[in-house]
Amino acid sequence: ARPVLKHIRQAAHSRSVSADVVFHAVLVRTAAMVDWRIKIPAIVGTVAPLNYCALAVGAPETGKSSSYIVGEELLPYREGLVEIPVGSGEGFVESLFENDEDGKKRQTLFNLVAFVDEGESATTIGARSGSTYFPTIRTMWSGGQLGQANANKDRRRIVPRGQYAAGTFIAMQSELAGPLLADAIAGTPQRFCWAESVNPNLPDKAPEWPGLLDVIFPGIAVDMRHSGSPFQEMTVDPTIVSEVQAVARAKQKGELTVALMESHVYLLRLKVAGLLAILDERMNIDTEDWMLAGMVINTSRKVRESVQAIVKKAEEWKEKSTTERLSRRQVHGKNAVEQSDVEGCAN
């Protein structure tokens, strides 16, 4: 649809990896690199950040992690960007702080991208009792305040609401997505765009590498200290605003019930549309951005539903295996008791 999207697809095909996954990797890095003060306007509620989460799923050795690295090559490191591996919720916050001249920790960094090379690590950390990993992901996606106020003074790290730009990319085998999907009531899987690492449209002959993405991110138009607002809001086409507000009003009045897995779909679509506009070097979200974002969301939904089916099948197989094992154990125990009774009677 656009030169920048063609560029991303050609880059993916030149390295024989999934174009969809590379596309989402670029969106993640765009969200992390954009000026943290650029926001989606308060169409419903308050302003929203472009903070973005993507999940690449598929079988082993289908290029999930390497697809992200291709996206990293397209949008390489920029000054001020913090790149971290998986760790903990506290690790996300800590990475934005540095020691000042007095040796005290202060937030000096505002752009963060997290790449999780092995999804099992993320789900294992997130499933631990008392883990802040999934809650931090959810808060970061929404742009809320990060950190723990109950920590002692020396260890207290607080990142104010909205004062950061962040992207998270997780590569995961489909069968291991169970703990993430199980966190749906809290809203974790709904905040991710899902992408499949298998690429059936890969050409037989790889095209040439197209080079880096030459994207100039929009800057802040005015001196924010004197504008009356700490943020620079993107503009959104009125028809999009009307659609989003109509759905929000219907939900608020109880006239519309949305499925659990669709609970954040409109804000997620706005984020995708906003990032597409940023890649197009614009601060306005138009109807074409919205249409393309709808295609992305529909594909993400289908991928997520296929993963849900795979996880369900794996859980059923596991339950069946457990039942059969317990049944064999019971039969073996019963036979052992009968054999003992026979031997006792014979004796």
XYZ file of C-alpha atoms in Angstrom, residues 8-211:
204
model
C 9.739 -3.732 5.009
C 8.332 -6.645 3.028
C 11.268 -6.669 0.614
C 13.691 -6.662 3.544
C 11.920 -9.669 5.072
C 11.833 -11.579 1.799
C 15.494 -10.828 1.128
C 16.358 -12.613 4.411
C 13.729 -15.385 3.997
C 11.795 -14.506 7.149
C 8.189 -13.586 7.926
C 7.192 -10.196 6.516
C 4.417 -9.891 9.113
C 6.832 -10.416 12.011
C 9.365 -7.947 10.588
C 6.524 -5.439 10.147
C 5.547 -5.750 13.817
C 9.196 -5.545 14.881
C 9.430 -2.227 13.024
C 6.244 -0.991 14.743
C 7.662 -1.972 18.150
C 10.891 -0.098 17.506
C 9.026 2.892 16.075
C 6.907 3.084 19.236
C 10.069 2.945 21.345
C 11.962 5.567 19.324
C 9.253 8.191 18.849
C 9.298 11.275 21.063
C 7.546 10.239 24.287
C 5.507 13.449 24.282
C 3.641 12.500 21.080
C 0.238 11.041 22.031
C -3.028 9.849 20.552
C -5.624 12.479 21.527
C -8.250 11.910 24.220
C -10.953 10.488 21.948
C -12.212 8.363 24.843
C -10.911 8.943 28.352
C -7.490 10.545 28.290
C -4.565 10.840 25.874
C -2.907 7.529 24.994
C 0.717 6.741 24.149
C 1.907 4.946 21.042
C 3.488 2.293 23.302
C 3.158 -1.034 21.510
C 3.485 -4.775 22.167
C 3.899 -7.512 19.548
C 4.078 -11.289 19.834
C 5.610 -13.564 17.182
C 4.376 -17.158 17.424
C 5.144 -20.328 15.516
C 6.968 -23.618 15.528
C 10.664 -23.880 16.506
C 13.190 -22.686 13.918
C 10.694 -20.658 11.882
C 12.625 -17.411 12.288
C 10.721 -15.616 15.049
C 13.775 -14.057 16.679
C 15.687 -13.527 13.445
C 12.673 -11.657 12.041
C 12.932 -9.189 14.913
C 16.650 -8.760 14.261
C 15.854 -7.904 10.632
C 13.483 -5.230 11.929
C 16.287 -4.051 14.201
C 18.555 -3.701 11.166
C 15.884 -1.661 9.379
C 15.549 0.689 12.368
C 18.862 0.480 14.235
C 19.805 2.046 17.547
C 19.236 5.757 17.990
C 20.686 7.940 20.717
C 18.720 7.732 23.942
C 17.122 4.343 23.210
C 17.423 1.724 25.957
C 17.369 -1.856 24.672
C 16.862 -4.583 27.268
C 16.224 -8.354 27.306
C 13.544 -10.034 29.385
C 13.957 -9.610 33.122
C 11.311 -8.367 35.519
C 8.837 -5.548 35.824
C 11.297 -3.727 38.050
C 13.964 -4.161 35.367
C 11.903 -2.159 32.877
C 11.718 0.757 35.288
C 15.322 0.537 36.486
C 16.654 0.760 32.927
C 15.335 4.320 32.569
C 17.324 5.586 35.568
C 20.946 6.689 35.820
C 23.104 8.147 38.590
C 23.300 11.931 38.691
C 26.280 13.982 39.886
C 25.277 13.349 43.505
C 25.115 9.608 42.960
C 21.313 9.581 43.197
C 19.173 7.673 40.723
C 17.072 9.877 38.448
C 15.081 9.217 35.294
C 17.274 10.487 32.484
C 16.019 8.188 29.700
C 12.579 8.089 28.121
C 12.730 5.535 25.289
C 12.707 1.791 25.929
C 12.455 -1.343 23.785
C 12.357 -4.852 25.247
C 13.090 -7.923 23.118
C 12.229 -11.320 24.615
C 14.094 -13.949 22.615
C 12.437 -16.939 24.297
C 8.771 -16.630 25.141
C 8.916 -19.376 27.744
C 11.053 -17.063 29.863
C 8.412 -14.337 29.662
C 5.536 -16.665 30.534
C 7.556 -18.305 33.316
C 8.426 -14.932 34.858
C 4.889 -13.654 34.402
C 3.375 -16.746 36.017
C 5.486 -16.492 39.194
C 3.628 -15.623 42.351
C 4.064 -11.908 43.070
C 5.653 -11.195 39.669
C 5.234 -7.645 38.367
C 6.130 -8.606 34.780
C 2.635 -8.854 33.263
C 1.263 -5.907 35.303
C 4.197 -3.763 34.134
C 3.557 -4.749 30.496
C -0.089 -3.726 30.857
C 0.731 -0.432 32.566
C 3.464 0.370 30.065
C 1.109 -0.254 27.129
C -1.412 2.144 28.652
C 1.220 4.731 29.581
C 0.467 4.606 33.291
C 2.821 5.341 36.178
C 5.593 2.762 36.524
C 7.394 1.734 39.666
C 6.626 0.807 43.249
C 5.902 3.530 45.776
C 6.177 1.076 48.689
C 9.894 0.463 48.154
C 12.371 2.051 50.543
C 13.707 5.514 49.714
C 16.986 4.300 48.226
C 15.289 1.738 45.960
C 12.203 3.738 45.019
C 11.896 4.272 41.262
C 8.847 6.104 39.936
C 8.275 6.946 36.257
C 5.378 9.437 36.009
C 2.384 8.652 33.846
C 3.040 9.183 30.162
C 6.690 10.189 30.514
C 8.169 7.390 28.417
C 7.901 5.710 25.023
C 8.108 1.919 24.960
C 7.874 -1.145 22.749
C 7.894 -4.841 23.669
C 8.512 -7.760 21.315
C 8.180 -11.400 22.408
C 9.103 -14.450 20.312
C 7.288 -17.576 21.475
C 6.398 -21.111 20.435
C 2.634 -21.342 20.018
C 2.255 -24.179 22.533
C 3.884 -22.045 25.250
C 1.381 -19.194 25.047
C -0.940 -20.739 27.642
C 0.148 -18.606 30.649
C -0.148 -15.417 28.575
C -3.624 -16.348 27.304
C -4.636 -17.307 30.843
C -4.005 -13.690 31.883
C -6.864 -12.487 29.662
C -9.032 -11.396 32.607
C -6.286 -8.931 33.556
C -6.026 -7.851 29.904
C -2.492 -8.925 28.955
C -2.950 -10.884 25.675
C -5.418 -8.296 24.355
C -2.706 -5.646 24.441
C -0.502 -7.569 21.985
C -0.638 -7.739 18.216
C -0.044 -11.366 17.219
C 1.973 -12.408 14.148
C 2.702 -15.808 12.607
C 6.330 -16.662 11.820
C 5.402 -18.904 8.875
C 5.338 -16.936 5.611
C 3.548 -18.838 2.791
C 4.042 -15.876 0.417
C 7.836 -16.046 0.558
C 9.173 -15.821 -3.026
C 11.347 -18.623 -4.416
C 14.039 -16.094 -5.329
C 15.097 -13.664 -2.624
C 15.096 -9.978 -3.679
C 17.938 -7.606 -2.853
C 18.284 -6.084 0.601
C 16.653 -2.619 0.349
C 18.800 -0.946 3.011
